[in-house]
Coordinates of C-alpha atoms in Angstrom, one line a residue:
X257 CA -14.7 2.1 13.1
X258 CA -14.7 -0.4 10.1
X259 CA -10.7 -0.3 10.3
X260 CA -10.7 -1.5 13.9
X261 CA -13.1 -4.3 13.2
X262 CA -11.2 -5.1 10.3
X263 CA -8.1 -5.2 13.0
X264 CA -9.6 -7.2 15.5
X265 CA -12.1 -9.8 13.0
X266 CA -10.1 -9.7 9.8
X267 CA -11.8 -8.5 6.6
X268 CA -14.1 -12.0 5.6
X269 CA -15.6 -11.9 9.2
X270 CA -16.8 -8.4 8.9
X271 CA -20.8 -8.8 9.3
X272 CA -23.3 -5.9 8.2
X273 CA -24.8 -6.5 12.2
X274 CA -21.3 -5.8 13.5
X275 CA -20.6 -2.7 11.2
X276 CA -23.9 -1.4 12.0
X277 CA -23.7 -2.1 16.0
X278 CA -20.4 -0.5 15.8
X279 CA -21.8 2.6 14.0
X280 CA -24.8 2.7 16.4
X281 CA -27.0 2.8 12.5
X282 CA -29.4 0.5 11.9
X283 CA -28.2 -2.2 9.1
X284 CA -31.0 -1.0 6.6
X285 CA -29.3 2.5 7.1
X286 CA -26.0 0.9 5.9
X287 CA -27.6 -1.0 3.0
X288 CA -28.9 2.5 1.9
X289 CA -25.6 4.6 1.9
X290 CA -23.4 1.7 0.3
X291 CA -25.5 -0.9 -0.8
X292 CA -22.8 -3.6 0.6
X293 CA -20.7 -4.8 3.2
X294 CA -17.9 -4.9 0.3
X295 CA -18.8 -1.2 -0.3
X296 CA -18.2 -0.3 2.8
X297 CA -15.2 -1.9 3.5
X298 CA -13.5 -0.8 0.8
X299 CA -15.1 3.1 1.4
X300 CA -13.1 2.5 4.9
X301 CA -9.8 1.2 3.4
X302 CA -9.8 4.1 0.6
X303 CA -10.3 6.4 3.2
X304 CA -7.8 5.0 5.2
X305 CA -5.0 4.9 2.5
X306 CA -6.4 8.5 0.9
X307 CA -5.7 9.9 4.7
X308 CA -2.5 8.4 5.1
X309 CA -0.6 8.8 1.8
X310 CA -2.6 11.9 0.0
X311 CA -0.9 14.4 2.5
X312 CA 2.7 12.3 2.0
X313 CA 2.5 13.0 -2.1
X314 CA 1.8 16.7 -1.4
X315 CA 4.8 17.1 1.4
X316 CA 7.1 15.0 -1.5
X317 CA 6.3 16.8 -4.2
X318 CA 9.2 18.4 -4.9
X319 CA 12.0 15.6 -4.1
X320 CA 13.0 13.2 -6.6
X321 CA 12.0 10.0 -7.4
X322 CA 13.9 8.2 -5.1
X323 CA 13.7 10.6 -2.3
X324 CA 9.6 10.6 -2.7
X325 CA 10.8 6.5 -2.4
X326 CA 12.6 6.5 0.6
X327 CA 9.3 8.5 2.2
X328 CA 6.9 6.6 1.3
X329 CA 8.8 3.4 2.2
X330 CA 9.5 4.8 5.8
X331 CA 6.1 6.3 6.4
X332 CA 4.4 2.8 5.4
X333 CA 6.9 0.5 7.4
X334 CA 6.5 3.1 10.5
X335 CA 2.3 2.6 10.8
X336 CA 3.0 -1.3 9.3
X337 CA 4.6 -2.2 12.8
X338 CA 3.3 0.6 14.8
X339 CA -0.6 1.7 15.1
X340 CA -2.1 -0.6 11.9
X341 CA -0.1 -3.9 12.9
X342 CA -3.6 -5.7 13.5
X343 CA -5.1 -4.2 10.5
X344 CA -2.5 -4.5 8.0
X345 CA -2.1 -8.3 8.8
X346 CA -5.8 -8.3 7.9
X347 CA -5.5 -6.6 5.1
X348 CA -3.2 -8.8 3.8
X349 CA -4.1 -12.1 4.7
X350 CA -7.3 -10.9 3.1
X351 CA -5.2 -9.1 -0.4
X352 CA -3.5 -13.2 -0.7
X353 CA -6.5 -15.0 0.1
X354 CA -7.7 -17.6 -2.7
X355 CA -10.2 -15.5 -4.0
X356 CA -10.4 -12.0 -2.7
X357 CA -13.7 -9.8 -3.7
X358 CA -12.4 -8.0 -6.8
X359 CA -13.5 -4.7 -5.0
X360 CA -12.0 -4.9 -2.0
X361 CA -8.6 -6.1 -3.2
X362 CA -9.2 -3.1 -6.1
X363 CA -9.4 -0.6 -2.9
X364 CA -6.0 -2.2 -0.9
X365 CA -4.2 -2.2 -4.2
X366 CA -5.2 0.8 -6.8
X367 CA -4.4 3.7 -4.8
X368 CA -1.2 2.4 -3.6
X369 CA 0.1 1.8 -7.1
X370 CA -1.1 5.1 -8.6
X371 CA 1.3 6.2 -6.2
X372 CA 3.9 4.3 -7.4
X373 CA 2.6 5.1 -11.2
X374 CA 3.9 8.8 -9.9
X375 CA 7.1 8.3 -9.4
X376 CA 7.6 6.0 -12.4
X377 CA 5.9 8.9 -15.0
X378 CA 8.1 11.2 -12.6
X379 CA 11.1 9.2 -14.1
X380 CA 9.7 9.3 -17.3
X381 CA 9.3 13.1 -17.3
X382 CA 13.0 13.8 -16.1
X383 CA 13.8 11.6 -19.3
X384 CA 15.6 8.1 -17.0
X385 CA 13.2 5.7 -17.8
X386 CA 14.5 3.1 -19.5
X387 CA 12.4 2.6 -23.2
X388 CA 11.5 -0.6 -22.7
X389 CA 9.7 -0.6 -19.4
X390 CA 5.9 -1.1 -18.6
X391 CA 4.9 1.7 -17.1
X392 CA 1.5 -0.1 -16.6
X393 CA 2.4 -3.2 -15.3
X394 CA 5.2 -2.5 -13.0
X395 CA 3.7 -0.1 -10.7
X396 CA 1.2 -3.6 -10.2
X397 CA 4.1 -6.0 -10.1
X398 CA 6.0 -3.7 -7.6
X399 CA 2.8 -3.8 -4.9
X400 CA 2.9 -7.4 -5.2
X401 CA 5.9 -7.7 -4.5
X402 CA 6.0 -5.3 -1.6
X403 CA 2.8 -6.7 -0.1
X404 CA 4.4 -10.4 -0.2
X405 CA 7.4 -9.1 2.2
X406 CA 4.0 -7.1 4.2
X407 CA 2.6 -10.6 4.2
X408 CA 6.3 -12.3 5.3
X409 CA 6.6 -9.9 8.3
X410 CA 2.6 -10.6 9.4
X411 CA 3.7 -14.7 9.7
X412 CA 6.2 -13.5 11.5
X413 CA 9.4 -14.2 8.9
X414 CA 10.7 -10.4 9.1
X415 CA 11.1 -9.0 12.7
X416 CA 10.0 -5.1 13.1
X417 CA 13.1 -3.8 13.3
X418 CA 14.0 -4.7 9.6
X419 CA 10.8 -4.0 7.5
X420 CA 11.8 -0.6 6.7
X421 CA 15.1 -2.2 4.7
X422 CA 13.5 -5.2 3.4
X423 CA 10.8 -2.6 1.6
X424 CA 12.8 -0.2 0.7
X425 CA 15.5 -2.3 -0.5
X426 CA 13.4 -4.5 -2.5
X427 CA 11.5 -1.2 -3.8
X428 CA 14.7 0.5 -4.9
X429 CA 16.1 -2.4 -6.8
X430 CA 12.8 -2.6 -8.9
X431 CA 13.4 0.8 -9.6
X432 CA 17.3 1.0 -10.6
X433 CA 15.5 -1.9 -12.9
X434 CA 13.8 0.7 -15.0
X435 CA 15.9 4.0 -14.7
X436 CA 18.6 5.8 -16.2
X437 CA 20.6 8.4 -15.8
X438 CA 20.9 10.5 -13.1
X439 CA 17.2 8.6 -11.7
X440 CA 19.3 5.4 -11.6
X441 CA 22.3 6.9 -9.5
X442 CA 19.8 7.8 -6.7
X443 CA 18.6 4.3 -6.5
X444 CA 21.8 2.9 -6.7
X445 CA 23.0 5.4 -3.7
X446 CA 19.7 4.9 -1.9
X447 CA 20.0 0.8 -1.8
X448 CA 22.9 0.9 -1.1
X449 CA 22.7 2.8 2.0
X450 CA 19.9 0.7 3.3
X451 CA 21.2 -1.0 6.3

């Protein structure tokens, strides 16, 4: 319920009276279980990314880093354009607003780059990551990144049709950035098959 508000009012317009009319609760209930309309946004958009990319990690588990890429890239760009277009240009107006609430944007940006964090420490294990990458910093600089072409195609500067290869491209070249090896050759062979 909060995701289709979120879809059709955007994330700062989100009232307590409208979460709680939607939930058929009263608003003291709310104020009980979450103690704030940030709370319970950000409860909604965990849930919502947990649900969507927790069973995605388990079905990659055992491709290779830029295999578990080229999924996670897809599976994104397929609900981006398809059933969360409203919400995900909500989300991100919100994510590049002046001053976002620290935990909302914590809960549209944390789990997506532990994900990432994954495949760079799944680099790291196979021994093709380069020595001087931040393993820290570039799973955050990597969501930015993505999220500003998310926030392109929302004003309208990427049609449909090409989100898929604008991510993944821009995704994969971050990557051959830090790789090695036989880690680096699949990134090299996966952007440049992107078409």
């Amino acid at each position: 319920m909060t995701r289709e508000l979120i879809g059709e009012l955007g994330i700062e317009a989100i009232t307590m009276r409208d979460l709680a009319l939607r939930c058929e609760v009263a608003v003291a209930t709310l104020y009980n279980q979450f103690g704030s309309r940030e709370a319970i946004i950000a409860a909604a958009l965990r849930s919502d990314f947990e649900g969507r990319y927790e069973p995605l990690s388990q079905r990659t588990l055992a491709l290779g880093p830029a295999e578990k890429l080229r999924e996670r890239i897809g599976e994104a760009a397929r609900a981006i354009v398809g059933p969360m277009r409203d919400y995900t240009r909500s989300v991100m107006f919100f994510y590049f607003h002046h001053k976002p609430d620290s935990t909302l944007r914590a809960a549209i940006h944390d789990f997506v780059a532990t994900d990432f964090t994954a495949i760079v420490r799944d680099i790291e294990t196979r021994g093709d990551l380069q020595p001087w990458a931040r393993v820290d910093t570039f799973a955050d600089d990597l969501i930015t990144q993505l999220y500003a072409l998310v926030m392109k195609w929302s004003q309208g500067y990427i049609a449909d049709r090409r989100l898929r290869a604008r991510l993944l491209h821009a995704a994969s070249v971050s990557f051959i950035g830090i790789s090695r090896g036989q880690s680096r050759e699949d990134f090299e062979i996966l952007a440049a098959g992107i078409r």
